[in-house]
PDB file of C-alpha atoms in Angstrom:
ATOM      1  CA  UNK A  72      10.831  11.665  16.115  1.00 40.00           C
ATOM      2  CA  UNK A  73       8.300  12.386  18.825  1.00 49.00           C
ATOM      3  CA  UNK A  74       7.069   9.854  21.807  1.00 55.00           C
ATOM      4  CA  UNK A  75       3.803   8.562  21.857  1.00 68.00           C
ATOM      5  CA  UNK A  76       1.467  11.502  23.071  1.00 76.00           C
ATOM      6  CA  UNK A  77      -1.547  10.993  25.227  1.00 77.00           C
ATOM      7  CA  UNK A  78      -5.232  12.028  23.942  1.00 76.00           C
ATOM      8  CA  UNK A  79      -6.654  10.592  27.459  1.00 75.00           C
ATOM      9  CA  UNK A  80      -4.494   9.968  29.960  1.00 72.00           C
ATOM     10  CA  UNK A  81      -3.998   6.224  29.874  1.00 70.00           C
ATOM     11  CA  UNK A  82      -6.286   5.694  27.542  1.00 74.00           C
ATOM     12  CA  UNK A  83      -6.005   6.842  23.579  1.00 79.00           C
ATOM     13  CA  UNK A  84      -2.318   7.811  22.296  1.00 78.00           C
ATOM     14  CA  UNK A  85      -1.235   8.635  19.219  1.00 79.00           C
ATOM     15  CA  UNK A  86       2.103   7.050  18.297  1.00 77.00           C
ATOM     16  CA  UNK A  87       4.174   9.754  15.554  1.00 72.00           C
ATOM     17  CA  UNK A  88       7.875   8.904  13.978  1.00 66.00           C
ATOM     18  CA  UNK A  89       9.393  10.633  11.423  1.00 66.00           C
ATOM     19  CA  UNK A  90      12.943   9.238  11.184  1.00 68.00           C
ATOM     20  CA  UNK A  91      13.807   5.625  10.733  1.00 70.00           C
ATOM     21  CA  UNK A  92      12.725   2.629  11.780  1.00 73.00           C
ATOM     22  CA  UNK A  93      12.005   1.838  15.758  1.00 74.00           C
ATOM     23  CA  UNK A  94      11.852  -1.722  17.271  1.00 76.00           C
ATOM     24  CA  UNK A  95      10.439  -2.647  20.854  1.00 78.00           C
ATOM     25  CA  UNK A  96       9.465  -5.415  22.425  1.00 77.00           C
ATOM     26  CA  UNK A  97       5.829  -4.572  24.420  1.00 79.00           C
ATOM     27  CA  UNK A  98       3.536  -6.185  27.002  1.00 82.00           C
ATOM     28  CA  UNK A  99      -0.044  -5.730  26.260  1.00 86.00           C
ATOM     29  CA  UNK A 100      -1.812  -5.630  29.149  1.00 84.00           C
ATOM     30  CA  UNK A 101      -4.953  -4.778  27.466  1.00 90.00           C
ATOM     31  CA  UNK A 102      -7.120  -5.423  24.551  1.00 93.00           C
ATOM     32  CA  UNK A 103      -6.090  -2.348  22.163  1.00 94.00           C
ATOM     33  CA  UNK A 104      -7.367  -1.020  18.635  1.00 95.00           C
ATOM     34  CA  UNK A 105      -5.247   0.456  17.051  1.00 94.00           C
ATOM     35  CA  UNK A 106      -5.436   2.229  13.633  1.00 92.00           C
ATOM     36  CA  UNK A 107      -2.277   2.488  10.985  1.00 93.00           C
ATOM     37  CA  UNK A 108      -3.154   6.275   9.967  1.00 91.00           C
ATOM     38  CA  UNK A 109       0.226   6.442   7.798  1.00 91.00           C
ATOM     39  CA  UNK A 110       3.532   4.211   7.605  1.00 93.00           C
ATOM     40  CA  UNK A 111       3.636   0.293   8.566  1.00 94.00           C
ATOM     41  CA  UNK A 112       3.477  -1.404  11.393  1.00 94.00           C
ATOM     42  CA  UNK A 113       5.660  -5.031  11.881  1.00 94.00           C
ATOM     43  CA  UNK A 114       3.905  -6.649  14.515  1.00 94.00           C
ATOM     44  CA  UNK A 115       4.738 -10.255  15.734  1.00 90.00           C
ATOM     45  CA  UNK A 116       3.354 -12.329  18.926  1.00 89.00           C
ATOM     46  CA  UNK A 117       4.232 -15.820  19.408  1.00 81.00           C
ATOM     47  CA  UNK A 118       0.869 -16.981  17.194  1.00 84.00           C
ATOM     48  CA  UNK A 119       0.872 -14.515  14.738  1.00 90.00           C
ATOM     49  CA  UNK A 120       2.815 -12.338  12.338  1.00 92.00           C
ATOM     50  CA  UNK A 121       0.589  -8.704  10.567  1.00 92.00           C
ATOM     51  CA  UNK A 122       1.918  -5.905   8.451  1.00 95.00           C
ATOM     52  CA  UNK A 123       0.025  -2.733   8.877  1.00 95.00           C
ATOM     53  CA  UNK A 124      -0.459  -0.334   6.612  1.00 94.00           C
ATOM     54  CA  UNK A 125      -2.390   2.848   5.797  1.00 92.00           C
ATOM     55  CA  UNK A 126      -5.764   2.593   6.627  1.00 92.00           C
ATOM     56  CA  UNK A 127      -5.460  -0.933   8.209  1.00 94.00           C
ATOM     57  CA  UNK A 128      -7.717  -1.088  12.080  1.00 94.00           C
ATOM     58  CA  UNK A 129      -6.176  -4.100  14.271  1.00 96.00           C
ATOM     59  CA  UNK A 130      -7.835  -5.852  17.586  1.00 96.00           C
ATOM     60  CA  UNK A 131      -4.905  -6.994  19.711  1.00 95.00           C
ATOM     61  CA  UNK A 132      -6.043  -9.337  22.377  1.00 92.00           C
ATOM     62  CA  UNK A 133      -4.723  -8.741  26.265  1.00 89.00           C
ATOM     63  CA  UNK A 134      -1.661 -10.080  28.100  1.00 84.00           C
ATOM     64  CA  UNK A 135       0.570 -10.821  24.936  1.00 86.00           C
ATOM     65  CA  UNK A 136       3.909 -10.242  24.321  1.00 88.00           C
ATOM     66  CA  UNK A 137       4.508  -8.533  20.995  1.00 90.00           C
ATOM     67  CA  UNK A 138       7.644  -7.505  18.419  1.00 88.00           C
ATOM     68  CA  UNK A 139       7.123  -4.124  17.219  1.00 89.00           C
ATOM     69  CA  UNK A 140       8.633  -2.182  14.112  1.00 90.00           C
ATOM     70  CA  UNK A 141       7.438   0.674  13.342  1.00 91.00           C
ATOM     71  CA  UNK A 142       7.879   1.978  10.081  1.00 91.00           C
ATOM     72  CA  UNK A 143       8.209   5.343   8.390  1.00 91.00           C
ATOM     73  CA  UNK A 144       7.497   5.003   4.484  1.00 90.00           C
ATOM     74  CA  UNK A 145       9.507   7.254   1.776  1.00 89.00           C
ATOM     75  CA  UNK A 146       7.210  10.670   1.540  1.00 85.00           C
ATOM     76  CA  UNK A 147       5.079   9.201   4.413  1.00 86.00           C
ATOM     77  CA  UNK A 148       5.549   9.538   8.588  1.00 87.00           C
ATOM     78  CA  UNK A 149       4.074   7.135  11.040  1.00 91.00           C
ATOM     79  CA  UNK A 150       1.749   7.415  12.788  1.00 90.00           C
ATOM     80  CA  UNK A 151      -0.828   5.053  14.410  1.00 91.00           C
ATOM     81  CA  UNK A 152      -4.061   5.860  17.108  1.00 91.00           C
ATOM     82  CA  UNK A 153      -3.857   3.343  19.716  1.00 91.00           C
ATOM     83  CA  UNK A 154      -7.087   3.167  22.190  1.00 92.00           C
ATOM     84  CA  UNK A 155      -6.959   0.857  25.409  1.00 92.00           C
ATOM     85  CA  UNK A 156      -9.950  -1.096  25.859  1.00 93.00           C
ATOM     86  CA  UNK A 157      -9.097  -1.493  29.663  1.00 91.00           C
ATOM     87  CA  UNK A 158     -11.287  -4.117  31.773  1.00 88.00           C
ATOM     88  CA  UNK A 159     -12.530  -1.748  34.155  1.00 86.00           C
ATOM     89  CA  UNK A 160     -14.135   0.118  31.290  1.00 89.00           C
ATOM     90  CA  UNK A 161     -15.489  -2.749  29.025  1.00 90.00           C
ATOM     91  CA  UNK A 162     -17.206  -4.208  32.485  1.00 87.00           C
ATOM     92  CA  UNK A 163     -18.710  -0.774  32.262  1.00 88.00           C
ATOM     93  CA  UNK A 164     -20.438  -1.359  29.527  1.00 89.00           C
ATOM     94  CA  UNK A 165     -21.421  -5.056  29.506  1.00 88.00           C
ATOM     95  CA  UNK A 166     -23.206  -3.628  32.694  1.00 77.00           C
ATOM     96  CA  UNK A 167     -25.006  -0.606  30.667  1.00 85.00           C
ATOM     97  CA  UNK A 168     -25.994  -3.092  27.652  1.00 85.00           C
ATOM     98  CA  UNK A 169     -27.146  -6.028  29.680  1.00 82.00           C
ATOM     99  CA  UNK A 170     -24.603  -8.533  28.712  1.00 80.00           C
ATOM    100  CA  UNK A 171     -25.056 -11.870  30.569  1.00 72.00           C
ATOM    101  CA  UNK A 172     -21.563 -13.615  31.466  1.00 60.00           C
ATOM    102  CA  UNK A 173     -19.080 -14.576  28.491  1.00 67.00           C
ATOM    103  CA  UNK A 174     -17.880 -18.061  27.832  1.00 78.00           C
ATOM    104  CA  UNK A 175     -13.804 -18.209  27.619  1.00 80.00           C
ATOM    105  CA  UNK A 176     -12.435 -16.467  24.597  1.00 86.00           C
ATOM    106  CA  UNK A 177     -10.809 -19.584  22.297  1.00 86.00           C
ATOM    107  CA  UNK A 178     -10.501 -17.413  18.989  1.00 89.00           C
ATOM    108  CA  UNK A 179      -7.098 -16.102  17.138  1.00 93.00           C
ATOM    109  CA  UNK A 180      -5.236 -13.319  19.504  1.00 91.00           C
ATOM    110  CA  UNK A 181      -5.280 -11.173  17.251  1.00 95.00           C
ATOM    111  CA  UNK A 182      -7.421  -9.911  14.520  1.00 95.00           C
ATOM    112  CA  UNK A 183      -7.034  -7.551  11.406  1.00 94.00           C
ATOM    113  CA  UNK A 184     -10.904  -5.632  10.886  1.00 92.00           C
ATOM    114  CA  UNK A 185     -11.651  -5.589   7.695  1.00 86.00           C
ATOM    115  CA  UNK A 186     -12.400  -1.971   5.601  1.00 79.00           C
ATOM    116  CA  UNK A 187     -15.100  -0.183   7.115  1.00 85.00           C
ATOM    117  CA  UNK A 188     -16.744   3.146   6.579  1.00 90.00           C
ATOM    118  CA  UNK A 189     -18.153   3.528   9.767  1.00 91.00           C
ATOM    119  CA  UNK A 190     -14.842   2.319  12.368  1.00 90.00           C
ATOM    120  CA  UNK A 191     -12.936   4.539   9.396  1.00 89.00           C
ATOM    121  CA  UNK A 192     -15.173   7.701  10.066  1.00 92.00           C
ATOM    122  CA  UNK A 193     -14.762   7.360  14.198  1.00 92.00           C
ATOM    123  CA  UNK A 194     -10.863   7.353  13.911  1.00 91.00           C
ATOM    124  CA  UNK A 195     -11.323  10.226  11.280  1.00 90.00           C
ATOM    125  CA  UNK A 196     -13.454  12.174  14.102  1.00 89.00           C
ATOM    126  CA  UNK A 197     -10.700  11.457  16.837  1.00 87.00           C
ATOM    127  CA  UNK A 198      -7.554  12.260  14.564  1.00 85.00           C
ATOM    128  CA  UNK A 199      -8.148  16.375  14.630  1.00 85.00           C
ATOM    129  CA  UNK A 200      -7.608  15.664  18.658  1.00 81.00           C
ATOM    130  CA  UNK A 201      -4.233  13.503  17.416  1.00 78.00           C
ATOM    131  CA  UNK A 202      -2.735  16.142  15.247  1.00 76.00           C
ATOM    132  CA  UNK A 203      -3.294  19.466  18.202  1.00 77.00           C
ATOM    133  CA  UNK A 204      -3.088  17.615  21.252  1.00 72.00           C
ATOM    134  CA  UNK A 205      -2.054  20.592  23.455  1.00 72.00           C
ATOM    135  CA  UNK A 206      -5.197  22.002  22.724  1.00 72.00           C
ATOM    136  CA  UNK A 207      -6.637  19.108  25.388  1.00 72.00           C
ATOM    137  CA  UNK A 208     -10.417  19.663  23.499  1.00 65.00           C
ATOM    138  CA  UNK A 209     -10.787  16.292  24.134  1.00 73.00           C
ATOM    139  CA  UNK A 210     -12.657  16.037  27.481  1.00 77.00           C
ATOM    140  CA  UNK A 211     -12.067  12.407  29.427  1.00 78.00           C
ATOM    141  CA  UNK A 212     -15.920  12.250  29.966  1.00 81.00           C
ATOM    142  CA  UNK A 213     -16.184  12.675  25.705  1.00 82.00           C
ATOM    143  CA  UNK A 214     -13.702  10.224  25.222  1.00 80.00           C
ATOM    144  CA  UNK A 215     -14.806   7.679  27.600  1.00 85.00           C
ATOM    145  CA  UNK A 216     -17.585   7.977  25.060  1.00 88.00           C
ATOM    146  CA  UNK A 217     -16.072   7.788  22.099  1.00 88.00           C
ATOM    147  CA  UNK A 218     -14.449   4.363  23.626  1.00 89.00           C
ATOM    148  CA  UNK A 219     -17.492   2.941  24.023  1.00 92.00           C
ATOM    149  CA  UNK A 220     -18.555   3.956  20.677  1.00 93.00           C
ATOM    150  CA  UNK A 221     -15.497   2.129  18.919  1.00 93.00           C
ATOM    151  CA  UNK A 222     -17.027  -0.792  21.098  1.00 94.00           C
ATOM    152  CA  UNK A 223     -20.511  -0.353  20.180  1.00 94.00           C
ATOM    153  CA  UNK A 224     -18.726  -0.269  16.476  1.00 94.00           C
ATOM    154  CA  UNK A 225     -16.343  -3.296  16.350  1.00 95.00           C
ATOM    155  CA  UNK A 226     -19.531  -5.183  18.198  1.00 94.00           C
ATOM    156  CA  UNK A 227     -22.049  -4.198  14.889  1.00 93.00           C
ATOM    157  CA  UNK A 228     -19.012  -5.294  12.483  1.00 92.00           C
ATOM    158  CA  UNK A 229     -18.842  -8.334  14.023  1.00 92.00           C
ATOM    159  CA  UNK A 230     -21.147  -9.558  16.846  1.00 92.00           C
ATOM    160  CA  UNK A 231     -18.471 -12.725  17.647  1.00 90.00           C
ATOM    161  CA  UNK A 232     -16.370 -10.153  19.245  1.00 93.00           C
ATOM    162  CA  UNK A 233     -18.679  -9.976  22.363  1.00 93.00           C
ATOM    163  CA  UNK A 234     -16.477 -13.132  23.796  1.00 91.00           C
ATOM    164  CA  UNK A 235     -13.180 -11.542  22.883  1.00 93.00           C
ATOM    165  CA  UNK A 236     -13.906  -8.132  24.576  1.00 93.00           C
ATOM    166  CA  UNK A 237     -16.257  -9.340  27.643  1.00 91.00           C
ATOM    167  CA  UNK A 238     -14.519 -12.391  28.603  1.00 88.00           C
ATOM    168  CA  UNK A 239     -13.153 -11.666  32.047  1.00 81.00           C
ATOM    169  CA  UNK A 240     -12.531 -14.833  33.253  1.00 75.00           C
ATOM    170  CA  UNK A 241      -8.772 -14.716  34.842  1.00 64.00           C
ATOM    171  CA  UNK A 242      -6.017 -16.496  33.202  1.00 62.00           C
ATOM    172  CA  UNK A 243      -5.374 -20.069  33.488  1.00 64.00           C
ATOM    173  CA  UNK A 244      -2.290 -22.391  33.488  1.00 73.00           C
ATOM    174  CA  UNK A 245      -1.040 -22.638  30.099  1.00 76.00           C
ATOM    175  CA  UNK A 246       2.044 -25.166  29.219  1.00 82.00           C
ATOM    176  CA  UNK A 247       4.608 -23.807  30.712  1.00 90.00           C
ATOM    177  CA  UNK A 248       7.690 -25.357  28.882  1.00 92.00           C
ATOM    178  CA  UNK A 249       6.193 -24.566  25.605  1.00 86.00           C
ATOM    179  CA  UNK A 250       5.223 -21.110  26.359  1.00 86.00           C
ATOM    180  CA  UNK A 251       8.780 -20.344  27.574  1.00 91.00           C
ATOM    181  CA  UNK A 252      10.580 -22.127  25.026  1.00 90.00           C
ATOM    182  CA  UNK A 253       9.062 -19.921  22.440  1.00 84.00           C
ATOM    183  CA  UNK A 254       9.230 -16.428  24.487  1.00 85.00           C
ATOM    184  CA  UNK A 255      12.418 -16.903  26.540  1.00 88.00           C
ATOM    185  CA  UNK A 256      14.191 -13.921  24.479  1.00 82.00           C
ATOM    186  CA  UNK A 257      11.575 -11.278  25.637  1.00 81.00           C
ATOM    187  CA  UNK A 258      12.901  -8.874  27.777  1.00 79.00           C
ATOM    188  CA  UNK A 259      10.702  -8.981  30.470  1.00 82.00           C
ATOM    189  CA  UNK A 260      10.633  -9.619  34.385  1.00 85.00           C
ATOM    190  CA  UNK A 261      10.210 -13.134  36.053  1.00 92.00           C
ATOM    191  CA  UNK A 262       7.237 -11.656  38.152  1.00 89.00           C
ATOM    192  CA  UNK A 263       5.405 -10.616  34.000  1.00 84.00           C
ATOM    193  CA  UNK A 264       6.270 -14.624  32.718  1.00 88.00           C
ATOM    194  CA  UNK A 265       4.450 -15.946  35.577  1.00 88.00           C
ATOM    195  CA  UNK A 266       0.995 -13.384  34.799  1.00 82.00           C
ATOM    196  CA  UNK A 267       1.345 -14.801  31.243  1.00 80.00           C
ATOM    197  CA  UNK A 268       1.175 -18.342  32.468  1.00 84.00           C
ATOM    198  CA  UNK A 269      -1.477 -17.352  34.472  1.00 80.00           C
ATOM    199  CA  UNK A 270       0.470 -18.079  37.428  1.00 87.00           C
ATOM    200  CA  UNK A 271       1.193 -16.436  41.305  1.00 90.00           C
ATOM    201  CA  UNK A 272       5.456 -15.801  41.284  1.00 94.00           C
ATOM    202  CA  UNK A 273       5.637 -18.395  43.929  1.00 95.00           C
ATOM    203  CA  UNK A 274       3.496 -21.061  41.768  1.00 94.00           C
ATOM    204  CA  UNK A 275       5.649 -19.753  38.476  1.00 95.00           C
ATOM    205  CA  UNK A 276       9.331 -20.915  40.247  1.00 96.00           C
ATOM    206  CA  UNK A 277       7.742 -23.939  41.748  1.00 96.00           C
ATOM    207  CA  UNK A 278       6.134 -25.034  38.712  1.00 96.00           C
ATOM    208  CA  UNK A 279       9.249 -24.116  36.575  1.00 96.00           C
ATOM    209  CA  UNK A 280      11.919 -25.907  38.819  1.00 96.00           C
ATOM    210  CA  UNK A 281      10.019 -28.539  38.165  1.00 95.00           C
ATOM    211  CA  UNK A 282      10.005 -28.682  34.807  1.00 95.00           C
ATOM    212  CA  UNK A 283      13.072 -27.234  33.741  1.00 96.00           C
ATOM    213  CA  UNK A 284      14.967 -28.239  36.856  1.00 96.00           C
ATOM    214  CA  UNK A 285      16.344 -24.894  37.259  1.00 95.00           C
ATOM    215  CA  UNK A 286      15.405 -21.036  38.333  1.00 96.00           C
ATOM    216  CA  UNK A 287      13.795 -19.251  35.890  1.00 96.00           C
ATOM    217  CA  UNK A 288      16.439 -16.562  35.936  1.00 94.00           C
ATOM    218  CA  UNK A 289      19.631 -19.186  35.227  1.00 95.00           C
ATOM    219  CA  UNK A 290      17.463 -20.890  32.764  1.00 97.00           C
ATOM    220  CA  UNK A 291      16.612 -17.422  31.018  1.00 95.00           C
ATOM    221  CA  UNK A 292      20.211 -16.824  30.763  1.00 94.00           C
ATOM    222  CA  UNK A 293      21.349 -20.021  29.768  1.00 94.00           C
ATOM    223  CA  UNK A 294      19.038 -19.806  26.923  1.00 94.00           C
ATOM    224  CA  UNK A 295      19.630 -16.304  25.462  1.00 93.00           C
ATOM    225  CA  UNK A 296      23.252 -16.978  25.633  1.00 94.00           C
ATOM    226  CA  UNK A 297      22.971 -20.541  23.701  1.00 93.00           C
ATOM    227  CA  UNK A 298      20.848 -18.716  21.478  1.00 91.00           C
ATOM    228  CA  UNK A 299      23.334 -15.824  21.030  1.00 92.00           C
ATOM    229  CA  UNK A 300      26.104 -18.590  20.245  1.00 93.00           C
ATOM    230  CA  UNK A 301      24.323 -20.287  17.835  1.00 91.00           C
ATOM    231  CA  UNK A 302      23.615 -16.945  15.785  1.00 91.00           C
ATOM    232  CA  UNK A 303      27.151 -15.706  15.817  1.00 92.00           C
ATOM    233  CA  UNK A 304      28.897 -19.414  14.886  1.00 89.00           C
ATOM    234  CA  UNK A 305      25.913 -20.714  12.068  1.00 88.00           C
ATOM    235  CA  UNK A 306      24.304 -17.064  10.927  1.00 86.00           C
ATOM    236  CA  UNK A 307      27.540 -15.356  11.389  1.00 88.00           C
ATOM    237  CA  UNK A 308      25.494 -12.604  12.990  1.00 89.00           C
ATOM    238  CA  UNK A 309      27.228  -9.527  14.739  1.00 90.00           C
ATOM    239  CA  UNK A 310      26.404  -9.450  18.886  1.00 90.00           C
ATOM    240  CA  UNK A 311      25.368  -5.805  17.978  1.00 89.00           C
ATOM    241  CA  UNK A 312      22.928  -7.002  15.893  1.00 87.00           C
ATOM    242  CA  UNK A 313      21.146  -9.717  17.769  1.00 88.00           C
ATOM    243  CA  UNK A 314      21.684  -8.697  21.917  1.00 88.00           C
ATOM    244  CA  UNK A 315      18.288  -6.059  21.911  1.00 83.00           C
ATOM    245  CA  UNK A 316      16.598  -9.207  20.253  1.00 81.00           C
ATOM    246  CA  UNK A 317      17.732 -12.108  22.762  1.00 86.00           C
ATOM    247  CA  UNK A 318      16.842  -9.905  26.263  1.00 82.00           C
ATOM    248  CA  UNK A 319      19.683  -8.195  26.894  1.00 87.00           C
ATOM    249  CA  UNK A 320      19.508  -4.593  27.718  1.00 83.00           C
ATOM    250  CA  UNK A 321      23.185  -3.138  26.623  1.00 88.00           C
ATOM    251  CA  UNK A 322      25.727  -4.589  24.529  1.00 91.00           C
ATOM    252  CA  UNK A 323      28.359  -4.333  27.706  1.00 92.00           C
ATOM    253  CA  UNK A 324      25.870  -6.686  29.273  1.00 91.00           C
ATOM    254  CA  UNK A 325      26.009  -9.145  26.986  1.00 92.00           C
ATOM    255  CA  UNK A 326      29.078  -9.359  26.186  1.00 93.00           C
ATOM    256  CA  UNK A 327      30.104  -9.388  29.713  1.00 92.00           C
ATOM    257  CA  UNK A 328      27.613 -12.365  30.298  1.00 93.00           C
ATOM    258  CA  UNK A 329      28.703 -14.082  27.310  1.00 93.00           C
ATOM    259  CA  UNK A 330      32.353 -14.164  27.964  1.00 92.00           C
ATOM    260  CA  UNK A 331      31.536 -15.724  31.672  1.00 92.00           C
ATOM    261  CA  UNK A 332      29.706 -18.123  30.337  1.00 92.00           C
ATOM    262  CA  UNK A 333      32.176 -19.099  27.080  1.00 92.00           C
ATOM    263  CA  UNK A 334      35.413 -17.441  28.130  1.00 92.00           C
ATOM    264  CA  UNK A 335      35.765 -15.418  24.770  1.00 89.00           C
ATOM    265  CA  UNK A 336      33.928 -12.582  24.554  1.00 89.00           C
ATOM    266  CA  UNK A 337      31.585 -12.700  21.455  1.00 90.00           C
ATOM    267  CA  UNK A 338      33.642 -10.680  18.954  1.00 86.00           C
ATOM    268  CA  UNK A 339      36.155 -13.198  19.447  1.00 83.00           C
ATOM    269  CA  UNK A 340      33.364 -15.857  17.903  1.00 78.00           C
ATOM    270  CA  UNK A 341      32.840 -14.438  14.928  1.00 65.00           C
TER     271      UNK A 341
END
């Protein structure tokens, strides 16, 4: 198994596993393209639910959560090339090509390309830099411009796209009880939730203490360890199976949490 490696510095990785299956909860802070070069990818946000596989080119939308699983196949690695489409770039460009200011982006979060020869032949020019990447022959200034050419690319497949990559506009409020109520389990900081609502921290805990009449870190818990309950009793699921899944960060966590909260610890539940 090998870590994702860096092409570009904080730009274009390529992601590699060879032994079993890996799950991770991510933030993505940008727009990314990513390409499934061999294995599947599970990948689930709270609107939408893809399985990658060989060949498949995905447009994941900024400031999501996301469940990953990646996938080695029988006979087949995985491996994936991710490229950041970070804001600082993209403005970059819709200065170079002219673009006047975008309306809000309202389309689906996420979007599967369909088969193309042309995205299909830039990934095939970048992977050679994948598989030897201590030879560092990728410069940054060449693959700055190879970036913008997997823009100039995904913009010629299809021109709607414009909105999705140029719309800067900054987040704004979204429901806040509904939003939480369907991510609670993520395992992310209080300070990341209130980005996602398109919120400062301090508006986040006002807003939330008034709607939920509690802090967001007591609520959090509250939830995950209903949540937890309600697995082991009705699904008869072990704690080692479901505590990564609910937020919790170590089994001794959880089951140190749990047993505060229920007064048997959760082995005893089962």
């Amino acid at each position: 198994m090998r870590n994702p490696t860096e092409i570009i510095p904080g730009v274009l990785f390529s992601s590699y596993l060879t032994m079993g299956r890996k799950e991770k909860v991510g933030f993505w802070e940008h727009s990314t393209l990513v390409l499934q070069v061999a294995g599947q990818m599970f990948f689930k946000t709270e609107t939408d639910q893809f399985t990658t596989k060989r060949g498949d080119v995905m447009l994941v939308r900024k400031n999501q959560l996301a469940e990953l699983t990646k996938i080695p196949l029988p006979g087949e690695d995985y491996q994936t090339i991710v490229i950041l489409l970070k804001e600082d770039l993209l403005r970059q460009i819709a200065l170079e090509e002219q673009f006047t200011s975008m309306q809000a982006y309202t389309g689906p979060s996420n979007i599967l390309i369909p088969g193309n020869d042309f995205l299909h032949g830039f990934f095939q020019s970048i992977l050679p830099y994948a598989l030897h990447p201590e030879q560092k022959a990728l410069s940054e200034t060449l693959g700055l411009l190879k970036i913008k050419e997997a823009v100039q690319l995904l913009l010629h497949i299809n021109p709607a796209l414009k909105t999705f990559l140029f719309d800067f506009s900054a987040s704004h409020k979204i429901d806040l009880e509904r939003f939480m109520l369907t991510n609670y389990h993520f395992n992310v900081s209080v300070a990341r939730f209130a980005q996602l609502t398109g919120r400062s921290l301090a508006a986040f805990k006002r807003d939330f203490q008034q709607v939920f009449d509690s802090s967001p870190r007591q609520w959090l818990q509250e939830q995950r360890l209903g949540e937890a309950r309600r697995l082991i009793q009705d699904k008869q699921l072990k704690p080692s199976a479901i505590y990564l899944d609910l937020g919790f960060e170590s089994l001794s966590h959880f089951s140190h949490a749990f047993k505060k909260k229920f007064g048997k610890a959760p082995s005893e539940w089962v």
